[in-house]
């Protein structure tokens, strides 16, 4: 059986790594993320797990059995000033689920592996779902050369952790896996409003991440008349509003510009360069959303006489999850007394990479409140324990 007290203690212990109060800033491919992995290793190694870290810094802990494995887990990194539950709860519940099966002396036919994916958020280097993309051969070209704001490359960060600096070497054969399961907080209000502790994910939205650079001409703010300007920030501002307008005009679509930097960044200089992020998501016609926004970037830049370039960071299509695994998860949630609704995930998850690689994949959502990517995010221990028990029951069915 799941031990709620142990789950609660470990949630607090993990949150103290790069945490302050209810806020956690545990960036991917950092020493803090490695400390979190080491903590998880300590819990699993004493249970007899065969522990390894791959060249992309993903942690795997394997138990028993031969043949195709049941892989279960999530990620340990966070966004800056994020919460304690996003990603981390999925690893904590995977550990608790496997430990409960060990304590019950379950005899399995398949191996069970707990995974903690590296740098799911992409907050440091801009490449979301990094670790799982590496494992399933879905990284963009030249990704190891991408740098953070301090000029440190992904290759440098991996070498600092003791790896060789080549994340593509982490690729594994999807045929080695019988299934992938992930538990995650919902990060939205639907379960809370329905008064239901657990949900099952049917599909995950398509996601496009990019960095846009607008280059105009820096000029004197007083001496340059308005009709003679090539203002990079003014062009970027018009594009930001176009992103909002286009996303609002499409069903099940969202568009966000969350980062922006202006050069030279002086109050009396017309901005000569503006670099900003794009985050585009849709449950339907994701390609159409991306196309419309990129057309707007090109059109607005041309009309304003500035140059625009787009650096693609990640593109993950709309991902339907496996219907047979969904049935397993419905039986598992019913076994703990929950009639879990089917939900489309508006957030991206590591589950997309195994699913797109042909691994039968399923996800459980745990009710959460307070939003997400914020210190306010919260999931109760009772709900988490229910989710961990449902996860354990699903693992039991698949592994035996």
Short mmCIF file of C-alpha atoms in Angstrom, two decimals:
data_model
loop_
_atom_site.label_atom_id
_atom_site.label_comp_id
_atom_site.label_asym_id
_atom_site.label_seq_id
_atom_site.Cartn_x
_atom_site.Cartn_y
_atom_site.Cartn_z
CA UNK A 1 0.00 0.00 0.00
CA UNK A 2 1.03 3.59 -0.57
CA UNK A 3 2.52 5.33 2.46
CA UNK A 4 1.11 8.90 2.43
CA UNK A 5 3.38 10.00 5.28
CA UNK A 6 6.50 8.90 3.41
CA UNK A 7 5.25 10.59 0.24
CA UNK A 8 4.63 13.85 2.12
CA UNK A 9 8.06 13.77 3.82
CA UNK A 10 9.86 13.14 0.56
CA UNK A 11 7.92 15.88 -1.22
CA UNK A 12 9.17 18.34 1.40
CA UNK A 13 12.72 16.96 1.30
CA UNK A 14 12.93 17.29 -2.47
CA UNK A 15 11.43 20.80 -2.37
CA UNK A 16 14.27 21.98 -0.14
CA UNK A 17 16.75 21.48 -3.00
CA UNK A 18 16.93 24.94 -4.61
CA UNK A 19 13.73 25.78 -2.77
CA UNK A 20 12.66 28.62 -0.53
CA UNK A 21 9.28 28.40 1.15
CA UNK A 22 6.93 27.03 -1.50
CA UNK A 23 9.10 28.37 -4.34
CA UNK A 24 11.55 26.13 -6.25
CA UNK A 25 14.14 27.29 -8.81
CA UNK A 26 15.79 24.02 -9.85
CA UNK A 27 16.93 24.55 -13.43
CA UNK A 28 17.72 21.74 -15.83
CA UNK A 29 21.29 20.47 -16.33
CA UNK A 30 22.40 22.20 -13.14
CA UNK A 31 24.08 21.10 -9.94
CA UNK A 32 20.71 21.55 -8.19
CA UNK A 33 19.00 19.14 -10.57
CA UNK A 34 21.84 16.67 -10.01
CA UNK A 35 21.41 16.97 -6.25
CA UNK A 36 17.73 16.10 -6.72
CA UNK A 37 18.71 13.06 -8.80
CA UNK A 38 21.14 11.98 -6.09
CA UNK A 39 18.36 12.16 -3.51
CA UNK A 40 16.13 9.92 -5.63
CA UNK A 41 19.02 7.53 -6.22
CA UNK A 42 19.42 7.19 -2.46
CA UNK A 43 15.79 6.10 -2.09
CA UNK A 44 15.94 3.56 -4.91
CA UNK A 45 19.43 2.11 -4.53
CA UNK A 46 18.60 0.71 -1.08
CA UNK A 47 15.69 -1.12 -2.73
CA UNK A 48 18.10 -2.92 -5.03
CA UNK A 49 17.65 -0.82 -8.14
CA UNK A 50 20.23 -0.91 -10.91
CA UNK A 51 20.87 2.82 -11.29
CA UNK A 52 22.43 4.61 -14.26
CA UNK A 53 22.58 8.09 -15.79
CA UNK A 54 22.65 8.42 -19.57
CA UNK A 55 24.66 10.97 -21.65
CA UNK A 56 21.77 13.49 -21.50
CA UNK A 57 21.73 13.31 -17.65
CA UNK A 58 18.51 11.28 -17.48
CA UNK A 59 18.30 9.04 -14.41
CA UNK A 60 17.09 5.44 -14.75
CA UNK A 61 16.56 2.98 -11.88
CA UNK A 62 15.72 -0.54 -13.03
CA UNK A 63 14.11 -3.34 -11.02
CA UNK A 64 13.96 -7.06 -11.78
CA UNK A 65 12.69 -8.94 -14.80
CA UNK A 66 13.93 -9.37 -18.34
CA UNK A 67 12.69 -8.14 -21.71
CA UNK A 68 10.69 -5.01 -22.47
CA UNK A 69 10.47 -2.65 -19.52
CA UNK A 70 7.65 -0.61 -18.00
CA UNK A 71 9.07 2.92 -17.76
CA UNK A 72 7.46 5.27 -15.25
CA UNK A 73 8.38 8.74 -14.04
CA UNK A 74 8.58 12.45 -14.88
CA UNK A 75 11.11 15.28 -14.35
CA UNK A 76 12.89 16.96 -11.43
CA UNK A 77 13.72 20.41 -12.85
CA UNK A 78 11.54 23.49 -12.47
CA UNK A 79 11.07 26.90 -13.99
CA UNK A 80 12.59 29.87 -12.11
CA UNK A 81 10.48 30.53 -9.03
CA UNK A 82 8.22 27.60 -9.81
CA UNK A 83 6.39 25.27 -7.47
CA UNK A 84 7.08 22.02 -5.62
CA UNK A 85 4.84 19.69 -7.61
CA UNK A 86 5.26 20.23 -11.37
CA UNK A 87 7.25 17.22 -12.57
CA UNK A 88 8.61 16.36 -9.15
CA UNK A 89 5.33 14.80 -7.98
CA UNK A 90 5.46 12.40 -10.93
CA UNK A 91 8.88 11.13 -9.87
CA UNK A 92 7.86 10.97 -6.19
CA UNK A 93 4.70 8.99 -6.99
CA UNK A 94 6.61 6.65 -9.32
CA UNK A 95 9.09 5.92 -6.54
CA UNK A 96 6.29 5.39 -4.03
CA UNK A 97 4.33 3.16 -6.42
CA UNK A 98 7.34 0.93 -7.12
CA UNK A 99 8.28 0.75 -3.44
CA UNK A 100 4.75 -0.30 -2.54
CA UNK A 101 4.96 -3.14 -5.07
CA UNK A 102 8.33 -4.23 -3.68
CA UNK A 103 6.93 -4.19 -0.16
CA UNK A 104 4.01 -6.32 -1.38
CA UNK A 105 6.58 -8.79 -2.81
CA UNK A 106 5.04 -8.56 -6.25
CA UNK A 107 6.52 -11.02 -8.71
CA UNK A 108 6.85 -9.32 -12.09
CA UNK A 109 7.27 -10.66 -15.60
CA UNK A 110 8.72 -7.42 -16.98
CA UNK A 111 11.38 -5.05 -15.64
CA UNK A 112 10.16 -1.81 -14.07
CA UNK A 113 12.22 1.35 -14.54
CA UNK A 114 11.79 4.64 -12.73
CA UNK A 115 12.98 7.62 -14.80
CA UNK A 116 13.74 11.23 -13.89
CA UNK A 117 14.05 13.10 -17.18
CA UNK A 118 16.55 15.95 -17.38
CA UNK A 119 15.59 19.53 -18.20
CA UNK A 120 11.97 19.05 -19.19
CA UNK A 121 11.15 22.72 -18.74
CA UNK A 122 13.85 24.09 -21.04
CA UNK A 123 14.01 27.22 -18.86
CA UNK A 124 17.80 27.50 -19.05
CA UNK A 125 18.63 26.64 -22.67
CA UNK A 126 15.24 27.06 -24.36
CA UNK A 127 14.91 23.39 -25.39
CA UNK A 128 11.87 21.87 -23.69
CA UNK A 129 11.49 18.12 -23.07
CA UNK A 130 15.28 17.92 -23.49
CA UNK A 131 16.06 14.64 -21.73
CA UNK A 132 13.21 12.61 -23.18
CA UNK A 133 13.85 14.06 -26.63
CA UNK A 134 17.47 12.90 -26.36
CA UNK A 135 16.42 9.41 -25.27
CA UNK A 136 14.05 9.04 -28.22
CA UNK A 137 16.19 10.71 -30.88
CA UNK A 138 14.03 13.81 -31.23
CA UNK A 139 16.50 16.60 -30.43
CA UNK A 140 16.90 19.44 -32.96
CA UNK A 141 20.20 19.57 -34.89
CA UNK A 142 23.14 21.27 -33.17
CA UNK A 143 21.37 21.34 -29.81
CA UNK A 144 24.57 20.78 -27.79
CA UNK A 145 25.85 24.18 -28.94
CA UNK A 146 22.89 26.15 -27.58
CA UNK A 147 23.87 28.48 -24.76
CA UNK A 148 22.23 29.95 -21.69
CA UNK A 149 22.33 33.63 -20.76
CA UNK A 150 25.78 33.21 -19.21
CA UNK A 151 27.23 31.73 -22.41
CA UNK A 152 27.36 28.16 -21.08
CA UNK A 153 26.45 25.60 -23.75
CA UNK A 154 24.42 22.44 -23.23
CA UNK A 155 27.59 20.49 -23.98
CA UNK A 156 29.43 22.47 -21.27
CA UNK A 157 26.64 21.85 -18.77
CA UNK A 158 26.69 18.11 -19.45
CA UNK A 159 30.48 17.99 -19.10
CA UNK A 160 30.19 19.80 -15.76
CA UNK A 161 27.98 16.90 -14.63
CA UNK A 162 30.59 14.37 -15.74
CA UNK A 163 29.17 13.48 -19.16
CA UNK A 164 30.89 13.74 -22.54
CA UNK A 165 28.80 16.63 -23.82
CA UNK A 166 26.91 14.79 -26.58
CA UNK A 167 23.23 14.35 -25.64
CA UNK A 168 22.46 12.44 -28.86
CA UNK A 169 24.40 9.50 -27.39
CA UNK A 170 21.51 8.99 -24.95
CA UNK A 171 19.26 7.51 -27.62
CA UNK A 172 17.67 4.18 -26.70
CA UNK A 173 15.61 1.75 -28.73
CA UNK A 174 11.86 2.30 -28.18
CA UNK A 175 11.37 -1.43 -28.79
CA UNK A 176 13.03 -2.03 -25.41
CA UNK A 177 9.95 -0.53 -23.72
CA UNK A 178 6.56 -2.15 -23.29
CA UNK A 179 4.93 1.01 -21.95
CA UNK A 180 5.57 4.47 -20.52
CA UNK A 181 3.46 5.89 -17.68
CA UNK A 182 3.63 9.40 -16.27
CA UNK A 183 1.78 11.03 -13.38
CA UNK A 184 1.62 14.82 -13.30
CA UNK A 185 -0.36 17.57 -11.66
CA UNK A 186 -3.05 18.86 -13.99
CA UNK A 187 -1.75 22.47 -13.90
CA UNK A 188 -5.29 23.69 -14.61
CA UNK A 189 -8.68 24.01 -12.90
CA UNK A 190 -10.80 21.29 -14.57
CA UNK A 191 -10.42 18.54 -11.94
CA UNK A 192 -10.78 21.05 -9.13
CA UNK A 193 -14.01 22.41 -10.62
CA UNK A 194 -15.34 18.88 -11.18
CA UNK A 195 -14.47 17.84 -7.63
CA UNK A 196 -12.50 14.82 -8.90
CA UNK A 197 -8.98 13.96 -7.67
CA UNK A 198 -7.66 12.17 -10.78
CA UNK A 199 -7.95 12.44 -14.56
CA UNK A 200 -6.61 10.53 -17.54
CA UNK A 201 -4.94 12.29 -20.47
CA UNK A 202 -6.32 11.51 -23.92
CA UNK A 203 -4.13 13.87 -25.99
CA UNK A 204 -1.33 16.40 -25.50
CA UNK A 205 -1.28 19.65 -27.43
CA UNK A 206 1.25 20.42 -30.14
CA UNK A 207 4.02 22.78 -29.02
CA UNK A 208 6.29 25.11 -30.96
CA UNK A 209 9.13 26.98 -29.26
CA UNK A 210 11.29 29.50 -31.10
CA UNK A 211 13.49 32.54 -30.60
CA UNK A 212 12.78 35.50 -32.89
CA UNK A 213 15.37 38.18 -33.60
CA UNK A 214 14.26 41.54 -35.02
CA UNK A 215 17.10 43.74 -36.25
CA UNK A 216 16.45 47.37 -37.12
CA UNK A 217 18.76 50.34 -36.64
CA UNK A 218 19.86 51.99 -33.41
CA UNK A 219 19.53 55.80 -33.59
CA UNK A 220 19.41 58.88 -31.41
CA UNK A 221 16.01 59.08 -29.69
CA UNK A 222 15.84 62.84 -30.04
CA UNK A 223 17.46 63.53 -33.38
CA UNK A 224 15.84 60.73 -35.41
CA UNK A 225 12.41 61.72 -36.70
CA UNK A 226 9.65 59.13 -36.46
CA UNK A 227 9.45 58.59 -40.22
CA UNK A 228 13.17 57.73 -40.43
CA UNK A 229 13.25 55.01 -37.79
CA UNK A 230 13.74 51.24 -38.02
CA UNK A 231 12.65 50.51 -34.45
CA UNK A 232 13.15 46.84 -33.62
CA UNK A 233 11.09 46.99 -30.42
CA UNK A 234 8.13 48.67 -32.12
CA UNK A 235 8.11 45.91 -34.74
CA UNK A 236 8.42 43.25 -32.07
CA UNK A 237 5.54 44.81 -30.13
CA UNK A 238 3.30 44.60 -33.18
CA UNK A 239 4.29 40.93 -33.60
CA UNK A 240 3.48 40.19 -29.94
CA UNK A 241 -0.01 41.61 -30.43
CA UNK A 242 -0.35 39.57 -33.64
CA UNK A 243 0.49 36.40 -31.69
CA UNK A 244 -2.30 37.22 -29.25
CA UNK A 245 -4.80 38.03 -32.02
CA UNK A 246 -4.04 34.91 -34.05
CA UNK A 247 -4.23 32.56 -31.06
CA UNK A 248 -7.51 34.10 -29.89
CA UNK A 249 -8.97 33.58 -33.32
CA UNK A 250 -8.25 29.85 -33.39
CA UNK A 251 -10.10 27.28 -31.23
CA UNK A 252 -8.03 25.40 -28.63
CA UNK A 253 -4.97 27.56 -29.34
CA UNK A 254 -2.70 29.70 -27.15
CA UNK A 255 0.27 31.91 -27.96
CA UNK A 256 2.74 33.43 -25.52
CA UNK A 257 5.77 35.70 -25.63
CA UNK A 258 7.38 35.21 -22.22
CA UNK A 259 10.91 36.54 -22.78
CA UNK A 260 12.07 39.73 -24.48
CA UNK A 261 15.41 41.54 -24.60
CA UNK A 262 16.23 44.88 -26.23
CA UNK A 263 19.57 46.25 -27.39
CA UNK A 264 21.28 48.54 -26.77
CA UNK A 265 18.81 49.08 -23.94
CA UNK A 266 19.21 52.80 -23.26
CA UNK A 267 16.36 55.25 -22.70
CA UNK A 268 17.68 57.69 -25.30
CA UNK A 269 18.43 55.19 -28.08
CA UNK A 270 15.98 53.81 -30.63
CA UNK A 271 16.13 50.00 -30.15
CA UNK A 272 18.27 48.40 -32.84
CA UNK A 273 17.65 44.79 -31.90
CA UNK A 274 14.91 42.88 -30.10
CA UNK A 275 14.98 39.18 -29.34
CA UNK A 276 11.93 37.40 -27.94
CA UNK A 277 10.54 33.93 -27.38
CA UNK A 278 7.56 32.24 -29.03
CA UNK A 279 5.46 29.55 -27.36
CA UNK A 280 2.60 28.34 -29.58
CA UNK A 281 0.27 25.51 -28.58
CA UNK A 282 -2.87 24.01 -30.06
CA UNK A 283 -4.95 20.87 -29.66
CA UNK A 284 -6.06 21.11 -33.30
CA UNK A 285 -4.28 22.33 -36.45
CA UNK A 286 -1.12 23.22 -34.60
CA UNK A 287 0.76 23.54 -37.90
CA UNK A 288 -1.76 26.14 -39.06
CA UNK A 289 -1.23 28.20 -35.90
CA UNK A 290 2.55 28.15 -36.35
CA UNK A 291 2.25 29.03 -40.03
CA UNK A 292 -0.03 32.01 -39.38
CA UNK A 293 2.26 33.43 -36.68
CA UNK A 294 5.43 33.03 -38.74
CA UNK A 295 3.69 34.69 -41.69
CA UNK A 296 2.84 37.59 -39.39
CA UNK A 297 6.48 37.87 -38.29
CA UNK A 298 7.61 38.10 -41.90
CA UNK A 299 4.87 40.49 -42.96
CA UNK A 300 5.24 42.93 -40.06
CA UNK A 301 9.04 42.98 -40.36
CA UNK A 302 8.80 43.74 -44.08
CA UNK A 303 6.22 46.49 -43.59
CA UNK A 304 8.38 48.16 -40.94
CA UNK A 305 11.66 47.86 -42.82
CA UNK A 306 13.43 45.61 -40.32
CA UNK A 307 14.97 42.16 -40.63
CA UNK A 308 13.51 39.10 -38.87
CA UNK A 309 15.00 35.68 -38.26
CA UNK A 310 13.44 32.72 -36.46
CA UNK A 311 15.47 30.09 -34.60
CA UNK A 312 13.38 26.94 -34.11
CA UNK A 313 14.01 25.44 -30.66
CA UNK A 314 11.43 22.66 -30.55
CA UNK A 315 8.41 21.48 -32.50
CA UNK A 316 6.29 18.68 -31.07
CA UNK A 317 3.06 17.74 -32.88
CA UNK A 318 -0.32 17.10 -31.26
CA UNK A 319 0.10 13.74 -29.53
CA UNK A 320 -2.75 11.27 -28.94
CA UNK A 321 -1.95 8.79 -26.18
CA UNK A 322 -2.42 5.03 -26.44
CA UNK A 323 -6.03 3.86 -26.07
CA UNK A 324 -5.09 0.46 -24.59
CA UNK A 325 -2.94 2.11 -21.91
CA UNK A 326 -5.83 4.51 -21.33
CA UNK A 327 -8.03 1.49 -20.57
CA UNK A 328 -5.42 0.21 -18.11
CA UNK A 329 -5.36 3.58 -16.37
CA UNK A 330 -9.17 3.73 -16.23
CA UNK A 331 -9.23 0.35 -14.50
CA UNK A 332 -6.46 1.53 -12.17
CA UNK A 333 -8.25 4.73 -11.19
CA UNK A 334 -11.54 2.89 -10.71
CA UNK A 335 -9.73 0.48 -8.41
CA UNK A 336 -9.05 3.42 -6.05
CA UNK A 337 -12.64 4.62 -6.27
CA UNK A 338 -12.24 7.37 -8.87
CA UNK A 339 -14.15 7.69 -12.13
CA UNK A 340 -11.45 9.70 -13.87
CA UNK A 341 -12.49 11.96 -16.75
CA UNK A 342 -10.56 12.10 -20.02
CA UNK A 343 -8.70 15.40 -20.44
CA UNK A 344 -6.62 17.03 -23.17
CA UNK A 345 -3.37 18.39 -21.75
CA UNK A 346 -2.66 22.01 -22.61
CA UNK A 347 0.86 21.65 -21.25
CA UNK A 348 3.60 19.66 -22.93
CA UNK A 349 5.01 16.59 -21.22
CA UNK A 350 7.87 14.15 -21.62
CA UNK A 351 5.21 11.56 -22.45
CA UNK A 352 5.01 13.05 -25.94
CA UNK A 353 8.44 11.76 -26.95
CA UNK A 354 7.90 8.06 -26.20
CA UNK A 355 4.38 8.26 -27.63
CA UNK A 356 5.65 9.77 -30.89
CA UNK A 357 8.33 7.05 -30.99
CA UNK A 358 5.78 4.23 -30.88
CA UNK A 359 5.92 3.37 -27.17
CA UNK A 360 2.41 2.74 -25.72
CA UNK A 361 2.04 5.75 -23.43
CA UNK A 362 -0.43 6.97 -20.83
CA UNK A 363 -0.74 9.75 -18.26
CA UNK A 364 -2.59 10.29 -15.00
CA UNK A 365 -3.41 13.84 -13.89
CA UNK A 366 -3.63 14.70 -10.19
CA UNK A 367 -5.94 17.54 -9.14
CA UNK A 368 -3.98 20.72 -8.45
CA UNK A 369 -4.83 24.26 -7.37
CA UNK A 370 -3.21 27.67 -7.48
CA UNK A 371 -2.06 27.45 -11.09
CA UNK A 372 1.34 26.12 -12.08
CA UNK A 373 4.85 27.40 -12.78
CA UNK A 374 4.28 29.43 -9.62
CA UNK A 375 4.94 28.92 -5.89
CA UNK A 376 1.14 28.85 -5.45
CA UNK A 377 0.74 25.46 -7.17
CA UNK A 378 -0.51 22.77 -4.79
CA UNK A 379 -1.60 19.14 -4.76
CA UNK A 380 -2.82 17.50 -1.57
CA UNK A 381 -1.06 14.45 -0.16
CA UNK A 382 -4.37 12.56 -0.23
CA UNK A 383 -4.81 13.18 -3.96
CA UNK A 384 -1.17 12.36 -4.65
CA UNK A 385 -1.43 9.11 -2.69
CA UNK A 386 -4.53 8.14 -4.68
CA UNK A 387 -2.62 8.83 -7.87
CA UNK A 388 0.39 6.83 -6.68
CA UNK A 389 -1.86 3.88 -5.82
CA UNK A 390 -3.54 4.02 -9.22
CA UNK A 391 -0.08 4.16 -10.81
CA UNK A 392 1.01 1.14 -8.78
CA UNK A 393 -2.09 -0.78 -9.86
CA UNK A 394 -1.43 0.07 -13.52
CA UNK A 395 2.22 -1.00 -13.23
CA UNK A 396 1.10 -4.24 -11.60
CA UNK A 397 -1.27 -5.04 -14.46
CA UNK A 398 1.30 -4.23 -17.14
CA UNK A 399 4.27 -5.92 -15.44
CA UNK A 400 2.54 -9.16 -14.48
#
